[in-house]
């Protein structure tokens, strides 16, 4: 029987290496609330990522919600419809109105040239996504934000470890939010973090994730419980020892796919982003009109062969019931995003995938199987 291949499979370090961490937790009985592993993981992540400050969370979504609260964002926020639902949901959870702007079809990121036209007196921030780990147009977005006095919060859920022009991509904007969900390049089962430029904002974020407590008797805001436990933090420390190997193997897989698929009629690969040290979070292909099958036809053909790719991102956030009535969600405003969402297919990409499985997938896509 052939094994089913999913779009991703989480990387797990050897179990016996995790046991000593658990023994230490059992020994000192610190389970959560900024425990020793939590502090050590925050500092190890700052070193690894090359950022000044970071606050750990239970998930990327809670981190997004808290990031908006930390900067006191209200009114309208400009964002992309081409993302995972959590990006826009974090706005609705804060009673903020998302304003969707179309994407650049080459990078699949927010089209910075269209941002200015979407700004209104209610606009307070821009929330771009580094889609597939490829850098958003940080230069132009930063300039627009400076001119109009807007905040920028990057949804960097795909961008763990990515470097742009020699430094961490997470250093751009006012805040960047990471996800350590099981399906991401770096996982702590569930988890996330807010990367922040200074200690003052980190302190506010740390209060917010702990119900708003500044000390035993002072509550400064209606905070939430977003604290990462010692189980996850210690696991993250162990995962960090393997992340360079994980990303290197992903790079190898990206190379194999590119070699095997570059000349397939009707299949377009995303160009590698410039000036970027990548993390190879996903392997999206665009199934164009001159391919022999529709995108969904290829999707089904792969499934018939026990290969389960995913249509990231289809359907578009802007087409979901809680968004589709909004003026900015109209198809005519989001032509490129709608087109790309109909063409995209993300092929299996994870460090433990075997080369012969990659070849089998490429054979199916290229019509040789
Ligand atoms: C995964 C993801 C999130 C949500 O992160 P969780 O840790 O699963 O809550 C947010 N935005 C994007 C773009 C994601 O891919």
Tab-separated table of C-alpha atoms and ligand atoms in Angstrom:
chain	number	residue	atom	x	y	z
A	1	UNK	CA	0.000	0.000	0.000
A	2	UNK	CA	1.377	3.427	-0.859
A	3	UNK	CA	1.693	5.934	1.941
A	4	UNK	CA	-0.390	9.099	1.731
A	5	UNK	CA	1.670	12.257	1.233
A	6	UNK	CA	0.252	15.445	2.717
A	7	UNK	CA	1.191	19.035	1.885
A	8	UNK	CA	3.276	19.079	5.038
A	9	UNK	CA	4.408	16.915	7.922
A	10	UNK	CA	5.758	18.452	11.137
A	11	UNK	CA	9.432	18.088	11.955
A	12	UNK	CA	9.920	16.397	15.334
A	13	UNK	CA	13.313	16.006	17.038
A	14	UNK	CA	14.254	12.604	18.536
A	15	UNK	CA	11.907	11.933	21.483
A	16	UNK	CA	14.691	10.816	23.829
A	17	UNK	CA	16.271	14.254	23.520
A	18	UNK	CA	13.075	15.870	24.809
A	19	UNK	CA	12.807	13.728	27.970
A	20	UNK	CA	15.489	15.635	29.954
A	21	UNK	CA	13.534	18.869	29.428
A	22	UNK	CA	10.409	17.230	30.810
A	23	UNK	CA	12.359	15.878	33.785
A	24	UNK	CA	13.491	19.393	34.586
A	25	UNK	CA	9.910	20.690	34.471
A	26	UNK	CA	8.762	17.896	36.770
A	27	UNK	CA	11.665	18.688	39.072
A	28	UNK	CA	11.095	22.458	39.449
A	29	UNK	CA	7.281	22.387	39.033
A	30	UNK	CA	7.255	25.569	36.976
A	31	UNK	CA	4.642	24.961	34.287
A	32	UNK	CA	3.941	28.434	32.914
A	33	UNK	CA	3.936	32.212	33.720
A	34	UNK	CA	7.320	33.263	32.336
A	35	UNK	CA	9.150	30.205	33.653
A	36	UNK	CA	12.841	29.425	33.114
A	37	UNK	CA	12.347	27.701	29.725
A	38	UNK	CA	10.117	30.545	28.557
A	39	UNK	CA	12.836	33.106	29.353
A	40	UNK	CA	15.561	30.959	27.830
A	41	UNK	CA	13.539	30.347	24.660
A	42	UNK	CA	12.775	34.056	24.205
A	43	UNK	CA	16.434	34.905	24.455
A	44	UNK	CA	17.563	31.996	22.229
A	45	UNK	CA	15.020	32.990	19.579
A	46	UNK	CA	16.172	36.627	19.617
A	47	UNK	CA	19.740	35.410	19.034
A	48	UNK	CA	18.761	32.977	16.305
A	49	UNK	CA	16.456	35.370	14.466
A	50	UNK	CA	18.650	38.436	14.914
A	51	UNK	CA	16.037	40.638	16.627
A	52	UNK	CA	16.122	42.730	19.824
A	53	UNK	CA	12.940	41.659	21.620
A	54	UNK	CA	10.206	39.110	21.297
A	55	UNK	CA	7.254	37.924	23.348
A	56	UNK	CA	6.085	34.300	23.157
A	57	UNK	CA	2.414	33.400	22.706
A	58	UNK	CA	0.158	30.359	22.669
A	59	UNK	CA	-0.556	30.877	18.962
A	60	UNK	CA	0.079	33.205	16.081
A	61	UNK	CA	-3.572	34.238	16.037
A	62	UNK	CA	-3.650	35.359	19.681
A	63	UNK	CA	-0.360	37.169	18.991
A	64	UNK	CA	-1.968	39.032	16.050
A	65	UNK	CA	-4.963	40.024	18.193
A	66	UNK	CA	-2.649	41.221	20.985
A	67	UNK	CA	-0.331	43.083	18.558
A	68	UNK	CA	-3.278	45.198	17.375
A	69	UNK	CA	-4.242	45.888	21.007
A	70	UNK	CA	-0.673	46.754	21.946
A	71	UNK	CA	-0.597	49.532	19.329
A	72	UNK	CA	-4.188	50.576	20.159
A	73	UNK	CA	-5.307	50.143	16.554
A	74	UNK	CA	-8.962	50.965	15.773
A	75	UNK	CA	-10.869	52.054	12.665
A	76	UNK	CA	-9.562	50.567	9.411
A	77	UNK	CA	-6.543	48.442	8.593
A	78	UNK	CA	-5.299	47.790	5.055
A	79	UNK	CA	-4.536	44.136	4.426
A	80	UNK	CA	-4.342	41.361	1.827
A	81	UNK	CA	-7.173	38.966	0.938
A	82	UNK	CA	-4.575	36.370	-0.110
A	83	UNK	CA	-3.658	34.822	3.225
A	84	UNK	CA	-4.788	32.414	5.892
A	85	UNK	CA	-8.067	33.563	7.494
A	86	UNK	CA	-6.389	34.441	10.805
A	87	UNK	CA	-4.890	37.606	9.288
A	88	UNK	CA	-8.276	39.281	8.749
A	89	UNK	CA	-9.993	37.503	11.649
A	90	UNK	CA	-7.563	39.196	14.064
A	91	UNK	CA	-8.979	42.527	12.836
A	92	UNK	CA	-12.613	41.508	13.332
A	93	UNK	CA	-11.782	40.278	16.862
A	94	UNK	CA	-10.680	43.847	17.568
A	95	UNK	CA	-13.717	45.432	15.882
A	96	UNK	CA	-11.401	46.810	13.201
A	97	UNK	CA	-12.603	47.026	9.591
A	98	UNK	CA	-10.323	45.211	7.151
A	99	UNK	CA	-9.765	47.058	3.873
A	100	UNK	CA	-8.575	44.627	1.228
A	101	UNK	CA	-6.026	45.673	-1.364
A	102	UNK	CA	-5.071	43.520	-4.351
A	103	UNK	CA	-1.834	41.539	-4.594
A	104	UNK	CA	1.115	41.654	-6.944
A	105	UNK	CA	0.657	38.442	-8.966
A	106	UNK	CA	4.430	37.878	-9.213
A	107	UNK	CA	5.126	37.833	-5.460
A	108	UNK	CA	1.568	37.097	-4.208
A	109	UNK	CA	2.164	39.873	-1.649
A	110	UNK	CA	0.135	43.040	-1.035
A	111	UNK	CA	0.634	45.357	-4.044
A	112	UNK	CA	2.290	48.372	-2.417
A	113	UNK	CA	1.394	50.543	-5.442
A	114	UNK	CA	-2.296	50.177	-4.577
A	115	UNK	CA	-2.060	50.905	-0.848
A	116	UNK	CA	-2.183	54.705	-1.002
A	117	UNK	CA	-5.497	54.737	-2.863
A	118	UNK	CA	-7.108	52.687	-0.061
A	119	UNK	CA	-6.146	55.062	2.748
A	120	UNK	CA	-9.021	56.986	4.386
A	121	UNK	CA	-9.195	59.203	7.498
A	122	UNK	CA	-10.069	56.021	9.449
A	123	UNK	CA	-6.969	54.085	8.363
A	124	UNK	CA	-4.646	53.430	11.291
A	125	UNK	CA	-2.400	50.634	10.103
A	126	UNK	CA	-1.278	48.298	7.346
A	127	UNK	CA	-1.137	44.542	7.954
A	128	UNK	CA	0.776	42.865	5.109
A	129	UNK	CA	1.747	39.193	5.015
A	130	UNK	CA	5.136	37.812	3.933
A	131	UNK	CA	3.304	35.289	1.794
A	132	UNK	CA	5.068	31.893	1.494
A	133	UNK	CA	7.962	33.479	3.434
A	134	UNK	CA	8.728	35.820	0.535
A	135	UNK	CA	9.332	39.401	1.724
A	136	UNK	CA	6.515	41.897	1.298
A	137	UNK	CA	7.571	45.206	-0.263
A	138	UNK	CA	8.908	46.435	3.087
A	139	UNK	CA	10.654	49.510	1.657
A	140	UNK	CA	7.648	51.019	-0.076
A	141	UNK	CA	5.203	50.013	2.674
A	142	UNK	CA	7.473	51.641	5.261
A	143	UNK	CA	7.587	54.859	3.238
A	144	UNK	CA	3.807	55.043	2.852
A	145	UNK	CA	3.355	54.369	6.571
A	146	UNK	CA	5.782	57.157	7.440
A	147	UNK	CA	4.111	59.669	5.124
A	148	UNK	CA	0.577	58.949	6.373
A	149	UNK	CA	1.463	58.235	10.007
A	150	UNK	CA	0.291	54.615	9.914
A	151	UNK	CA	1.498	51.643	11.943
A	152	UNK	CA	2.679	48.489	10.196
A	153	UNK	CA	2.123	45.031	11.672
A	154	UNK	CA	3.548	42.230	9.547
A	155	UNK	CA	1.853	38.864	9.653
A	156	UNK	CA	5.146	36.973	9.488
A	157	UNK	CA	3.632	33.541	10.165
A	158	UNK	CA	5.460	32.174	7.088
A	159	UNK	CA	8.689	34.090	7.584
A	160	UNK	CA	10.566	32.314	10.381
A	161	UNK	CA	14.310	32.777	9.873
A	162	UNK	CA	14.016	34.713	6.609
A	163	UNK	CA	16.720	37.313	6.002
A	164	UNK	CA	16.317	40.258	3.641
A	165	UNK	CA	19.311	42.276	2.482
A	166	UNK	CA	21.433	40.553	5.100
A	167	UNK	CA	19.264	41.104	8.162
A	168	UNK	CA	16.152	39.612	9.711
A	169	UNK	CA	13.006	40.355	7.742
A	170	UNK	CA	11.290	40.607	11.147
A	171	UNK	CA	13.018	43.906	11.873
A	172	UNK	CA	10.662	45.761	9.538
A	173	UNK	CA	7.457	47.482	10.591
A	174	UNK	CA	6.309	48.299	14.116
A	175	UNK	CA	5.666	44.671	15.039
A	176	UNK	CA	5.975	41.272	13.333
A	177	UNK	CA	3.975	38.217	14.311
A	178	UNK	CA	5.261	34.636	14.016
A	179	UNK	CA	3.382	31.350	14.190
A	180	UNK	CA	4.882	28.122	15.512
A	181	UNK	CA	1.891	26.011	14.533
A	182	UNK	CA	2.534	22.361	13.635
A	183	UNK	CA	2.298	23.125	9.890
A	184	UNK	CA	4.908	25.902	9.912
A	185	UNK	CA	8.660	25.756	9.164
A	186	UNK	CA	9.408	25.942	12.913
A	187	UNK	CA	6.878	24.430	15.327
A	188	UNK	CA	6.198	24.160	19.055
A	189	UNK	CA	2.999	22.101	18.396
A	190	UNK	CA	1.055	25.380	18.774
A	191	UNK	CA	2.681	28.714	19.464
A	192	UNK	CA	3.599	32.135	18.221
A	193	UNK	CA	5.455	35.333	19.041
A	194	UNK	CA	5.442	39.082	18.566
A	195	UNK	CA	8.772	40.548	17.495
A	196	UNK	CA	9.165	44.111	18.730
A	197	UNK	CA	11.843	46.767	18.393
A	198	UNK	CA	12.039	48.049	21.973
A	199	UNK	CA	11.719	46.913	25.575
A	200	UNK	CA	8.856	49.302	26.354
A	201	UNK	CA	6.452	47.842	23.813
A	202	UNK	CA	7.548	44.317	24.763
A	203	UNK	CA	6.562	45.122	28.336
A	204	UNK	CA	3.092	46.269	27.254
A	205	UNK	CA	2.715	43.093	25.179
A	206	UNK	CA	3.854	40.951	28.126
A	207	UNK	CA	1.169	42.589	30.300
A	208	UNK	CA	-1.490	42.078	27.638
A	209	UNK	CA	-0.795	38.368	27.278
A	210	UNK	CA	-1.106	37.948	31.071
A	211	UNK	CA	-4.636	39.377	31.566
A	212	UNK	CA	-3.232	42.926	31.695
A	213	UNK	CA	-1.400	42.396	34.997
A	214	UNK	CA	1.512	44.820	35.456
A	215	UNK	CA	2.042	43.527	39.003
A	216	UNK	CA	0.107	41.662	41.666
A	217	UNK	CA	-2.472	44.419	42.127
A	218	UNK	CA	-2.343	46.541	38.938
A	219	UNK	CA	-4.283	45.645	35.802
A	220	UNK	CA	-3.549	48.063	32.952
A	221	UNK	CA	-5.844	46.747	30.196
A	222	UNK	CA	-8.404	44.016	29.465
A	223	UNK	CA	-5.651	41.546	28.596
A	224	UNK	CA	-5.957	37.968	27.506
A	225	UNK	CA	-4.291	34.690	28.455
A	226	UNK	CA	-1.763	34.201	25.666
A	227	UNK	CA	1.109	32.749	27.686
A	228	UNK	CA	3.231	29.972	26.241
A	229	UNK	CA	3.724	27.027	28.619
A	230	UNK	CA	7.021	25.495	29.677
A	231	UNK	CA	6.177	22.355	27.682
A	232	UNK	CA	6.112	24.342	24.435
A	233	UNK	CA	9.006	26.645	25.320
A	234	UNK	CA	11.330	23.746	26.192
A	235	UNK	CA	10.284	21.914	23.032
A	236	UNK	CA	11.064	25.069	21.054
A	237	UNK	CA	14.567	25.175	22.535
A	238	UNK	CA	15.159	21.629	21.300
A	239	UNK	CA	13.645	22.405	17.878
A	240	UNK	CA	16.052	25.331	17.487
A	241	UNK	CA	18.953	22.863	17.453
A	242	UNK	CA	17.548	21.325	14.268
A	243	UNK	CA	16.162	24.332	12.412
A	244	UNK	CA	19.215	24.996	10.242
A	245	UNK	CA	19.156	21.398	8.983
A	246	UNK	CA	15.396	21.627	8.425
A	247	UNK	CA	15.708	24.778	6.308
A	248	UNK	CA	18.690	23.395	4.373
A	249	UNK	CA	16.721	20.272	3.443
A	250	UNK	CA	13.754	22.430	2.403
A	251	UNK	CA	16.095	24.359	0.127
A	252	UNK	CA	17.214	21.083	-1.463
A	253	UNK	CA	13.592	20.072	-2.078
A	254	UNK	CA	12.821	23.474	-3.603
A	255	UNK	CA	15.766	22.949	-5.964
A	256	UNK	CA	14.608	19.475	-7.005
A	257	UNK	CA	11.061	20.666	-7.712
A	258	UNK	CA	12.359	23.623	-9.722
A	259	UNK	CA	14.613	21.436	-11.853
A	260	UNK	CA	11.856	18.916	-12.545
A	261	UNK	CA	9.029	21.394	-13.160
A	262	UNK	CA	10.662	24.414	-14.803
A	263	UNK	CA	9.737	23.429	-18.363
A	264	UNK	CA	6.258	22.005	-17.836
A	265	UNK	CA	3.842	23.699	-20.227
A	266	UNK	CA	1.272	25.765	-18.329
A	267	UNK	CA	2.900	25.403	-14.908
A	268	UNK	CA	4.415	28.561	-13.485
A	269	UNK	CA	6.784	28.595	-10.536
A	270	UNK	CA	7.131	31.600	-8.236
A	271	UNK	CA	10.447	33.341	-8.938
A	272	UNK	CA	12.901	33.214	-6.024
A	273	UNK	CA	12.708	36.586	-4.231
A	274	UNK	CA	15.680	38.949	-4.609
A	275	UNK	CA	18.190	39.719	-1.820
A	276	UNK	CA	16.561	37.044	0.338
A	277	UNK	CA	17.865	34.185	2.434
A	278	UNK	CA	14.779	32.012	2.255
A	279	UNK	CA	13.111	29.439	4.505
A	280	UNK	CA	11.288	27.553	1.688
A	281	UNK	CA	8.072	27.448	3.692
A	282	UNK	CA	5.896	26.366	0.734
A	283	UNK	CA	6.196	25.224	-2.856
A	284	UNK	CA	3.353	26.934	-4.740
A	285	UNK	CA	2.807	26.412	-8.466
A	286	UNK	CA	0.348	28.273	-10.687
A	287	UNK	CA	-1.696	26.116	-13.017
A	288	UNK	CA	-2.265	28.324	-16.050
A	289	UNK	CA	-4.867	28.166	-18.841
A	290	UNK	CA	-2.413	26.420	-21.215
A	291	UNK	CA	-1.904	23.455	-18.873
A	292	UNK	CA	-3.648	20.231	-19.861
A	293	UNK	CA	-5.917	20.175	-16.798
A	294	UNK	CA	-7.640	22.799	-14.673
A	295	UNK	CA	-6.067	23.512	-11.289
A	296	UNK	CA	-8.761	21.437	-9.619
A	297	UNK	CA	-8.240	18.703	-12.205
A	298	UNK	CA	-4.561	18.472	-11.244
A	299	UNK	CA	-5.507	18.677	-7.547
A	300	UNK	CA	-7.811	15.675	-8.038
A	301	UNK	CA	-5.285	13.731	-10.123
A	302	UNK	CA	-2.690	14.097	-7.349
A	303	UNK	CA	-5.251	13.007	-4.743
A	304	UNK	CA	-6.070	9.954	-6.824
A	305	UNK	CA	-2.380	9.093	-6.439
A	306	UNK	CA	-2.447	9.543	-2.642
A	307	UNK	CA	-0.779	12.974	-2.858
A	308	UNK	CA	-2.671	15.689	-0.968
A	309	UNK	CA	-1.594	19.159	-2.070
A	310	UNK	CA	-3.432	22.246	-0.751
A	311	UNK	CA	-4.907	25.264	-2.489
A	312	UNK	CA	-3.207	27.957	-0.358
A	313	UNK	CA	-4.932	30.431	-0.638
A	314	UNK	CA	-8.320	29.433	-1.952
A	315	UNK	CA	-10.972	30.514	-1.219
A	316	UNK	CA	-9.891	34.117	-0.711
A	317	UNK	CA	-10.586	35.650	2.686
A	318	UNK	CA	-12.593	38.378	0.915
A	319	UNK	CA	-15.057	35.779	-0.390
A	320	UNK	CA	-15.939	34.404	3.060
A	321	UNK	CA	-19.332	35.310	4.525
A	322	UNK	CA	-18.032	37.692	7.208
A	323	UNK	CA	-16.073	39.730	4.640
A	324	UNK	CA	-17.765	39.474	1.257
A	325	UNK	CA	-20.266	42.307	1.788
A	326	UNK	CA	-17.490	44.855	2.302
A	327	UNK	CA	-16.842	47.268	-0.592
A	328	UNK	CA	-13.115	46.428	-0.693
A	329	UNK	CA	-13.955	42.695	-0.920
A	330	UNK	CA	-15.576	43.050	-4.349
A	331	UNK	CA	-14.018	40.915	-7.065
A	332	UNK	CA	-13.422	43.971	-9.277
A	333	UNK	CA	-11.145	45.410	-6.556
A	334	UNK	CA	-9.170	42.167	-6.225
A	335	UNK	CA	-8.689	40.944	-9.778
A	336	UNK	CA	-5.185	39.484	-9.341
A	337	UNK	CA	-5.917	37.835	-5.999
A	338	UNK	CA	-9.009	36.184	-7.478
A	339	UNK	CA	-7.061	34.935	-10.499
A	340	UNK	CA	-4.151	33.573	-8.442
A	341	UNK	CA	-6.517	31.881	-5.955
A	342	UNK	CA	-8.024	29.966	-8.909
A	343	UNK	CA	-4.582	28.840	-10.155
A	344	UNK	CA	-2.514	28.057	-7.083
A	345	UNK	CA	-1.552	24.643	-5.784
A	346	UNK	CA	0.969	24.121	-2.970
A	347	UNK	CA	2.900	20.888	-3.449
A	348	UNK	CA	4.127	18.771	-0.508
A	349	UNK	CA	7.117	20.420	1.169
A	350	UNK	CA	8.648	19.149	4.420
A	351	UNK	CA	12.119	17.974	5.442
A	352	UNK	CA	11.308	14.248	5.675
A	353	UNK	CA	9.769	13.920	2.209
A	354	UNK	CA	11.754	11.419	0.169
A	355	UNK	CA	13.307	12.323	-3.156
A	356	UNK	CA	11.470	9.556	-5.003
A	357	UNK	CA	8.159	10.969	-3.743
A	358	UNK	CA	9.137	14.405	-5.072
A	359	UNK	CA	9.969	12.754	-8.422
A	360	UNK	CA	6.646	10.934	-8.442
A	361	UNK	CA	4.818	14.220	-7.800
A	362	UNK	CA	6.783	15.932	-10.565
A	363	UNK	CA	5.977	13.050	-12.944
A	364	UNK	CA	2.261	13.440	-12.236
A	365	UNK	CA	2.382	17.218	-12.676
A	366	UNK	CA	4.411	17.000	-15.890
A	367	UNK	CA	2.047	14.378	-17.297
A	368	UNK	CA	4.660	11.590	-17.354
A	369	UNK	CA	2.603	9.540	-14.876
B	1	LIG	C1	-0.710	29.917	10.352
B	1	LIG	C2	-1.019	31.337	10.065
B	1	LIG	C3	-1.579	32.179	11.019
B	1	LIG	C4	-2.101	31.676	12.343
B	1	LIG	O1	-1.167	31.140	13.176
B	1	LIG	P1	-1.627	30.118	14.320
B	1	LIG	O2	-0.360	29.915	15.090
B	1	LIG	O3	-2.096	28.875	13.639
B	1	LIG	O4	-2.675	30.775	15.124
B	1	LIG	C5	-1.755	33.516	10.711
B	1	LIG	N1	-1.431	33.997	9.504
B	1	LIG	C6	-0.904	33.219	8.543
B	1	LIG	C7	-0.531	33.830	7.241
B	1	LIG	C8	-0.700	31.856	8.789
B	1	LIG	O5	-0.230	31.073	7.803
